[in-house]
Coordinates of C-alpha atoms in Angstrom, one line a residue:
Chain Z
M19 CA 91.7 137.9 50.7
N20 CA 88.9 136.9 53.1
K21 CA 87.6 134.4 50.6
F22 CA 88.8 131.6 53.0
S23 CA 87.4 131.2 56.5
K24 CA 89.7 130.6 59.4
N25 CA 88.3 127.1 59.9
Q26 CA 88.8 126.3 56.2
L27 CA 92.4 127.5 56.3
Q28 CA 93.0 125.4 59.4
R29 CA 91.9 122.3 57.5
Y30 CA 94.4 122.6 54.6
P31 CA 97.5 121.5 56.6
V32 CA 95.4 118.5 57.8
Y33 CA 94.6 117.5 54.2
L34 CA 98.2 118.0 53.2
K35 CA 99.5 115.7 55.9
Y36 CA 96.9 113.0 55.1
F37 CA 97.6 113.1 51.4
K38 CA 101.3 112.7 52.0
E39 CA 100.6 109.7 54.2
L40 CA 98.4 108.3 51.4
L41 CA 101.2 108.8 48.8
D42 CA 103.7 107.1 51.1
K43 CA 101.3 104.1 51.1
G44 CA 101.2 104.1 47.3
V45 CA 97.6 105.5 47.1
V46 CA 97.5 107.8 43.9
E47 CA 93.9 108.7 43.8
I48 CA 91.4 109.7 46.5
S49 CA 87.7 110.6 46.5
S50 CA 85.8 113.0 48.8
P51 CA 83.8 110.2 50.5
K52 CA 87.0 108.4 51.5
I53 CA 88.5 111.6 52.8
A54 CA 85.3 112.4 54.7
N55 CA 85.4 108.9 56.3
E56 CA 89.0 109.3 57.4
L57 CA 89.1 112.9 58.5
G58 CA 85.5 113.4 59.8
Y59 CA 84.7 116.4 57.6
S60 CA 81.6 116.4 55.5
E61 CA 81.9 115.4 51.8
E62 CA 80.4 118.8 50.7
Q63 CA 83.0 120.6 52.8
I64 CA 85.8 118.6 51.4
R65 CA 84.7 119.1 47.8
K66 CA 84.4 122.9 48.4
D67 CA 87.8 123.1 50.2
L68 CA 89.7 121.1 47.5
Q69 CA 88.0 122.9 44.6
A70 CA 89.1 126.2 46.0
I71 CA 92.8 125.3 45.8
S72 CA 92.9 122.7 43.0
D73 CA 93.9 123.5 39.4
E74 CA 91.9 120.6 38.0
P75 CA 88.3 119.5 38.5
G76 CA 87.5 116.3 40.5
R77 CA 86.4 113.4 38.4
P78 CA 83.2 111.9 39.8
K79 CA 84.0 108.2 39.5
R80 CA 87.8 108.3 40.1
G81 CA 88.5 111.1 42.6
R82 CA 91.5 113.4 42.6
D83 CA 95.2 112.8 41.9
V84 CA 97.0 112.7 45.2
S85 CA 100.3 114.1 44.0
R86 CA 98.6 117.0 42.2
L87 CA 96.6 117.8 45.4
I88 CA 99.8 117.9 47.4
E89 CA 101.4 120.2 44.9
N90 CA 98.4 122.5 44.9
L91 CA 98.2 122.5 48.7
E92 CA 101.9 123.3 49.2
S93 CA 101.7 126.0 46.7
F94 CA 98.5 127.5 48.2
L95 CA 99.9 127.3 51.7
G96 CA 103.2 129.0 50.6
Y97 CA 105.2 126.0 51.8
R98 CA 107.6 126.4 48.8
D99 CA 108.6 129.9 49.9
C100 CA 109.9 130.5 53.4
S101 CA 109.1 133.3 55.9
N102 CA 111.7 134.4 58.4
A103 CA 110.5 134.9 61.9
I104 CA 112.0 136.1 65.1
L105 CA 111.0 134.7 68.5
I106 CA 110.7 136.7 71.7
G107 CA 110.7 134.9 75.1
A108 CA 113.0 131.9 75.1
G109 CA 111.4 130.3 78.2
H110 CA 110.1 126.7 78.2
L111 CA 107.6 127.2 75.4
G112 CA 109.8 129.5 73.4
A113 CA 112.7 127.0 73.6
A114 CA 110.3 124.2 72.5
L115 CA 109.5 126.2 69.4
L116 CA 113.1 127.0 68.8
N117 CA 113.8 123.2 68.9
Y118 CA 110.9 122.3 66.7
T119 CA 112.2 120.8 63.5
K120 CA 109.1 120.8 61.4
F121 CA 108.6 124.5 60.8
A122 CA 110.8 124.4 57.6
E123 CA 108.1 122.1 56.1
M124 CA 105.5 124.7 56.9
G125 CA 107.5 127.5 55.2
L126 CA 108.7 129.1 58.4
E127 CA 112.2 129.7 59.6
I128 CA 113.0 131.2 63.0
V129 CA 116.2 133.1 62.5
A130 CA 116.9 134.4 66.0
A131 CA 115.4 134.8 69.5
F132 CA 115.3 137.6 72.1
D133 CA 115.0 137.4 75.8
S134 CA 115.3 139.7 78.8
D135 CA 116.9 137.1 81.1
P136 CA 120.7 137.7 81.3
S137 CA 121.4 134.0 81.9
K138 CA 119.8 133.2 78.5
I139 CA 121.6 135.8 76.4
G140 CA 124.2 134.4 74.1
Q141 CA 122.9 130.8 74.5
I142 CA 122.1 128.9 71.3
V143 CA 118.9 127.0 71.4
G144 CA 117.8 124.9 68.4
G145 CA 120.6 126.5 66.4
K146 CA 119.4 130.0 67.1
T147 CA 121.2 132.7 69.1
I148 CA 119.4 134.4 71.9
Y149 CA 120.0 138.2 71.9
P150 CA 119.1 140.7 74.6
I151 CA 115.6 142.2 74.1
G152 CA 117.2 145.7 74.3
E153 CA 118.9 145.1 71.0
F154 CA 115.6 144.1 69.2
E155 CA 115.0 147.2 67.2
E156 CA 118.5 147.6 66.1
R157 CA 118.9 143.9 65.0
F158 CA 115.4 143.3 63.6
A159 CA 115.9 145.1 60.3
K160 CA 118.9 142.9 59.5
F161 CA 117.0 139.6 59.8
D162 CA 114.6 140.2 56.8
A163 CA 111.8 138.9 59.1
K164 CA 108.2 140.0 59.0
I165 CA 106.8 137.7 61.6
A166 CA 107.3 137.8 65.4
I167 CA 106.5 134.8 67.6
I168 CA 105.6 136.0 71.0
C169 CA 106.2 133.6 73.9
V170 CA 106.6 136.0 76.8
P171 CA 104.4 135.9 80.0
A172 CA 101.0 137.5 79.4
A173 CA 101.8 140.5 81.5
F174 CA 104.5 141.6 79.0
A175 CA 102.8 140.5 75.7
Q176 CA 101.2 143.8 74.8
D177 CA 104.5 145.8 75.4
V178 CA 106.4 143.3 73.2
A179 CA 103.7 143.4 70.5
D180 CA 103.9 147.2 70.5
M181 CA 107.7 147.0 70.2
V182 CA 107.7 144.5 67.3
I183 CA 105.0 146.5 65.5
R184 CA 107.1 149.7 65.8
A185 CA 110.0 147.8 64.4
G186 CA 108.0 146.9 61.3
C187 CA 106.6 143.4 62.0
Q188 CA 103.6 142.6 59.8
G189 CA 102.5 139.4 61.5
I190 CA 102.4 138.2 65.1
W191 CA 102.1 134.6 66.1
N192 CA 101.0 135.0 69.7
F193 CA 101.4 132.2 72.2
A194 CA 100.8 134.4 75.3
P195 CA 97.3 134.1 76.7
G196 CA 94.9 136.9 76.1
H197 CA 94.1 139.5 73.5
L198 CA 96.7 141.8 71.8
N199 CA 95.8 145.2 70.4
A200 CA 97.3 145.8 67.0
P201 CA 96.7 148.1 64.1
L202 CA 94.5 146.6 61.3
N203 CA 97.4 146.2 58.9
V204 CA 99.2 143.8 61.4
V205 CA 98.0 140.2 61.3
V206 CA 97.7 138.6 64.7
E207 CA 97.1 134.8 65.1
N208 CA 96.8 133.5 68.6
V209 CA 97.6 130.0 69.9
N210 CA 95.6 130.1 73.1
L211 CA 95.9 127.0 75.2
A212 CA 93.2 128.1 77.6
S213 CA 90.8 128.5 74.6
S214 CA 91.7 125.1 73.3
F215 CA 91.3 123.4 76.7
A216 CA 88.0 125.2 77.2
V217 CA 86.6 123.3 74.1
L218 CA 87.9 120.0 75.4
S219 CA 86.7 120.5 78.9
H220 CA 83.3 121.6 77.8
R221 CA 82.8 118.7 75.4
L222 CA 83.9 116.3 78.2
G223 CA 81.0 117.6 80.2
N224 CA 83.3 119.0 82.8
V225 CA 81.3 122.1 83.1
K226 CA 78.4 123.0 85.3
Chain A
M27 CA 75.9 119.7 74.7
N28 CA 76.4 121.2 71.3
K29 CA 74.6 124.4 72.2
F30 CA 78.0 126.2 72.2
S31 CA 80.1 126.5 69.0
K32 CA 83.8 125.8 69.1
N33 CA 84.5 129.5 68.2
Q34 CA 82.2 130.6 71.0
L35 CA 83.9 128.3 73.6
Q36 CA 87.3 129.6 72.5
R37 CA 86.2 133.2 73.3
Y38 CA 85.3 132.5 76.9
P39 CA 88.8 132.3 78.3
V40 CA 89.7 135.5 76.4
Y41 CA 86.7 137.3 78.1
L42 CA 87.7 135.8 81.5
K43 CA 91.3 137.1 81.2
Y44 CA 90.1 140.5 80.1
F45 CA 87.6 140.8 82.9
K46 CA 90.2 139.9 85.5
E47 CA 92.5 142.6 84.1
L48 CA 89.6 145.1 84.4
L49 CA 89.0 144.1 88.0
D50 CA 92.6 144.6 88.8
K51 CA 92.4 148.1 87.5
G52 CA 89.3 148.8 89.6
V53 CA 86.7 148.6 86.8
V54 CA 83.5 147.1 88.3
E55 CA 81.1 147.4 85.4
I56 CA 81.5 146.8 81.7
S57 CA 79.3 147.3 78.6
S58 CA 79.2 145.2 75.4
P59 CA 80.3 148.2 73.2
K60 CA 83.4 148.7 75.4
I61 CA 84.3 145.0 75.3
A62 CA 83.7 145.0 71.5
N63 CA 86.1 147.9 71.2
E64 CA 88.8 146.2 73.2
L65 CA 88.6 142.6 72.0
G66 CA 87.5 143.1 68.4
Y67 CA 84.4 140.9 68.6
S68 CA 81.0 142.3 67.5
E69 CA 78.6 143.7 70.1
E70 CA 76.0 141.3 69.1
Q71 CA 78.3 138.3 69.5
I72 CA 79.4 139.6 72.9
R73 CA 75.9 140.0 74.2
K74 CA 75.0 136.5 73.0
D75 CA 78.1 135.0 74.5
L76 CA 77.7 136.6 77.9
Q77 CA 73.9 136.0 78.0
A78 CA 74.5 132.3 77.5
I79 CA 76.7 132.0 80.7
S80 CA 75.4 134.8 82.9
D81 CA 72.9 134.4 85.7
E82 CA 71.7 137.9 85.4
P83 CA 70.5 140.1 82.5
G84 CA 72.6 142.9 81.2
R85 CA 71.4 146.4 82.1
P86 CA 71.2 148.6 79.0
K87 CA 72.6 151.8 80.5
R88 CA 75.1 150.4 83.0
G89 CA 76.5 147.2 81.6
R90 CA 77.4 144.1 83.5
D91 CA 79.0 143.5 86.9
V92 CA 82.6 142.4 86.2
S93 CA 83.0 140.3 89.4
R94 CA 79.8 138.4 88.7
L95 CA 80.9 137.8 85.1
I96 CA 84.2 136.4 86.3
E97 CA 82.3 134.0 88.7
N98 CA 79.9 132.9 86.0
L99 CA 82.8 132.3 83.5
E100 CA 84.9 130.4 86.0
S101 CA 81.9 128.3 86.9
F102 CA 80.9 127.7 83.2
L103 CA 84.5 126.8 82.2
G104 CA 84.8 124.4 85.2
Y105 CA 87.8 126.3 86.5
R106 CA 86.7 125.7 90.1
D107 CA 87.0 121.9 89.6
C108 CA 90.1 120.3 88.4
S109 CA 90.7 117.6 85.8
N110 CA 93.7 115.3 86.1
A111 CA 95.6 114.6 82.9
I112 CA 98.6 112.5 82.0
L113 CA 101.1 113.6 79.3
I114 CA 102.7 111.3 76.8
G115 CA 105.9 112.4 75.1
A116 CA 108.2 114.5 77.3
G117 CA 110.3 116.0 74.5
H118 CA 110.7 119.7 74.1
L119 CA 107.0 120.6 73.7
G120 CA 105.9 118.0 76.3
A121 CA 108.5 119.4 78.8
A122 CA 107.3 122.9 78.1
L123 CA 103.7 121.9 79.0
L124 CA 105.0 120.0 82.1
N125 CA 106.7 123.3 83.2
Y126 CA 103.7 125.5 82.4
T127 CA 102.4 127.0 85.6
K128 CA 99.0 128.3 84.5
F129 CA 97.1 125.1 83.9
A130 CA 95.9 125.0 87.5
E131 CA 94.0 128.3 86.8
M132 CA 92.3 126.5 83.9
G133 CA 91.2 123.6 86.0
L134 CA 93.8 121.2 84.6
E135 CA 96.5 119.3 86.5
I136 CA 99.0 117.1 84.8
V137 CA 99.7 114.4 87.3
A138 CA 102.4 112.3 85.5
A139 CA 104.2 111.9 82.2
F140 CA 105.3 108.9 80.1
D141 CA 108.0 108.5 77.5
S142 CA 109.8 105.8 75.6
D143 CA 113.3 107.3 75.9
P144 CA 115.3 105.5 78.6
S145 CA 117.3 108.6 79.3
K146 CA 114.1 110.5 80.4
I147 CA 112.6 107.8 82.5
G148 CA 112.7 108.6 86.2
Q149 CA 113.4 112.3 85.6
I150 CA 111.2 114.9 87.3
V151 CA 110.0 117.7 85.0
G152 CA 107.9 120.5 86.3
G153 CA 107.3 118.4 89.4
K154 CA 106.0 115.4 87.5
T155 CA 107.7 112.1 87.2
I156 CA 108.4 110.6 83.8
Y157 CA 107.4 106.9 83.7
P158 CA 108.2 104.3 81.0
I159 CA 105.5 104.2 78.3
G160 CA 105.4 100.4 78.8
E161 CA 103.9 100.9 82.3
F162 CA 101.1 103.2 81.0
E163 CA 98.1 100.8 81.2
E164 CA 99.1 99.5 84.6
R165 CA 99.6 103.0 86.1
F166 CA 96.9 104.9 84.3
A167 CA 94.0 103.6 86.5
K168 CA 95.7 104.8 89.7
F169 CA 95.9 108.5 88.5
D170 CA 92.2 109.2 88.3
A171 CA 92.9 110.9 85.0
K172 CA 90.5 111.1 82.1
I173 CA 92.5 113.3 79.8
A174 CA 95.6 112.3 77.9
I175 CA 97.9 115.1 76.5
I176 CA 99.7 113.7 73.4
C177 CA 103.0 115.3 72.5
V178 CA 104.7 112.4 70.7
P179 CA 106.0 112.7 67.1
A180 CA 103.2 112.5 64.5
A181 CA 104.2 109.0 63.3
F182 CA 103.4 107.6 66.8
A183 CA 100.4 109.7 67.7
Q184 CA 97.7 107.2 66.5
D185 CA 99.3 104.3 68.3
V186 CA 99.5 106.3 71.5
A187 CA 95.9 107.5 71.0
D188 CA 94.7 103.9 70.6
M189 CA 96.6 102.9 73.8
V190 CA 95.1 105.7 76.0
I191 CA 91.6 105.0 74.6
R192 CA 92.0 101.3 75.5
A193 CA 93.1 102.4 79.0
G194 CA 89.9 104.4 79.4
C195 CA 90.8 108.0 78.5
Q196 CA 87.7 110.1 77.6
G197 CA 89.5 113.1 76.3
I198 CA 92.6 113.6 74.2
W199 CA 94.4 117.0 73.9
N200 CA 96.5 116.3 70.8
F201 CA 99.6 118.4 70.1
A202 CA 100.9 116.0 67.4
P203 CA 100.2 117.3 63.8
G204 CA 97.5 115.5 61.9
H205 CA 94.2 113.8 62.4
L206 CA 93.6 111.1 65.1
N207 CA 90.9 108.5 64.7
A208 CA 88.9 107.9 67.9
P209 CA 85.5 106.5 68.8
L210 CA 82.7 109.0 69.0
N211 CA 82.6 108.8 72.8
V212 CA 86.2 110.1 73.1
V213 CA 86.6 113.9 72.7
V214 CA 89.7 114.9 70.7
E215 CA 90.9 118.5 70.7
N216 CA 93.8 119.4 68.5
V217 CA 96.4 122.1 68.9
N218 CA 97.8 122.1 65.4
L219 CA 100.6 124.6 64.9
A220 CA 100.6 124.0 61.1
S221 CA 96.9 124.9 61.0
S222 CA 97.4 128.0 63.1
F223 CA 100.4 129.1 61.0
A224 CA 98.4 128.5 57.8
V225 CA 96.0 131.2 58.9
L226 CA 98.7 133.7 59.7
S227 CA 100.6 133.0 56.5
H228 CA 97.5 133.3 54.3
R229 CA 96.4 136.5 55.9
L230 CA 99.9 137.9 55.5
G231 CA 99.4 137.3 51.8
N232 CA 102.3 134.9 51.7
V233 CA 100.4 132.5 49.5
K234 CA 100.2 132.3 45.8

């Protein structure tokens, strides 16, 4: 299960998007050096990444079949199945995610949202109803969801995480800043804007 | 400049947030084993991370001074200065970022936004005016900004990146999916939701 590093897993959607663009342009074969030149990864890294998910070997002089790579990547990434998720915290960021139309392509469907703000309850955002957070545990089981997307302010994130874990969530996609404590059998993936900006800022030489 | 790995840089805001929470609770000293236990990083990693930004050595029996660590981290991360940024693409995600109130704490200020949608031009979102994209090059120089935040659909992201680079942007914070081509002297940091979800999905065992 931990055969793939986090950095490696993060590269696969980038490959997939690039290969789809190639196919749209009528390119049917691609070699590692060309990919390296375009995406800025090393040739060795690319060969290793693609070998790990491909069902046929690369051909040294001709490269790999683009359609086949797309199939292999979509299958590997689980894009042909779909995971249901519920979202908690329908503020600005939560609403942006509810309105995002590309999640289906990534095998993710947000089926409902929850919020504590009475003025939001009952609203429909991006086609999803916002329910009161107090009804979470009762409603959760009906949604066949195993992923919770947490978009609440940082101060409430741990309480919300504890609640969704109690309700049986197996995966948390956390957009609140900071660390969440969770049992080892719950997968937590953080989208931390402060962490991402720290990399940009440091590389810009903005730091003392 | 490349003394710090990306993963290491991403951990610093997580430490900072944790130390501020400790200080709020009245905790004035902290040891690496305690941090390891709370944040799930290894003790060795924590010692190395903190040594790299600290202006005093850790004391084996007593740990480190929390206030001092906060000062060192804020200084290292450039949180006491502020970088101006402009945002391009004031759709759902762009608007969420314009409304996000915590960027100032991270040393980032979005000073203006640009969009191509006539219905958005002239609106004020999160206190920032939305200007027509056609006026970008003319207005950009006046904002003293060196960072562009790209929130346009993927199909337009490269064109927008080319435009902001021509105008003199040194850093791009890219929220559009996919790879951007940029000269080596321009720093590109991607927030790729598909990449983040790929990690969650794979670890959940969602994949074939």
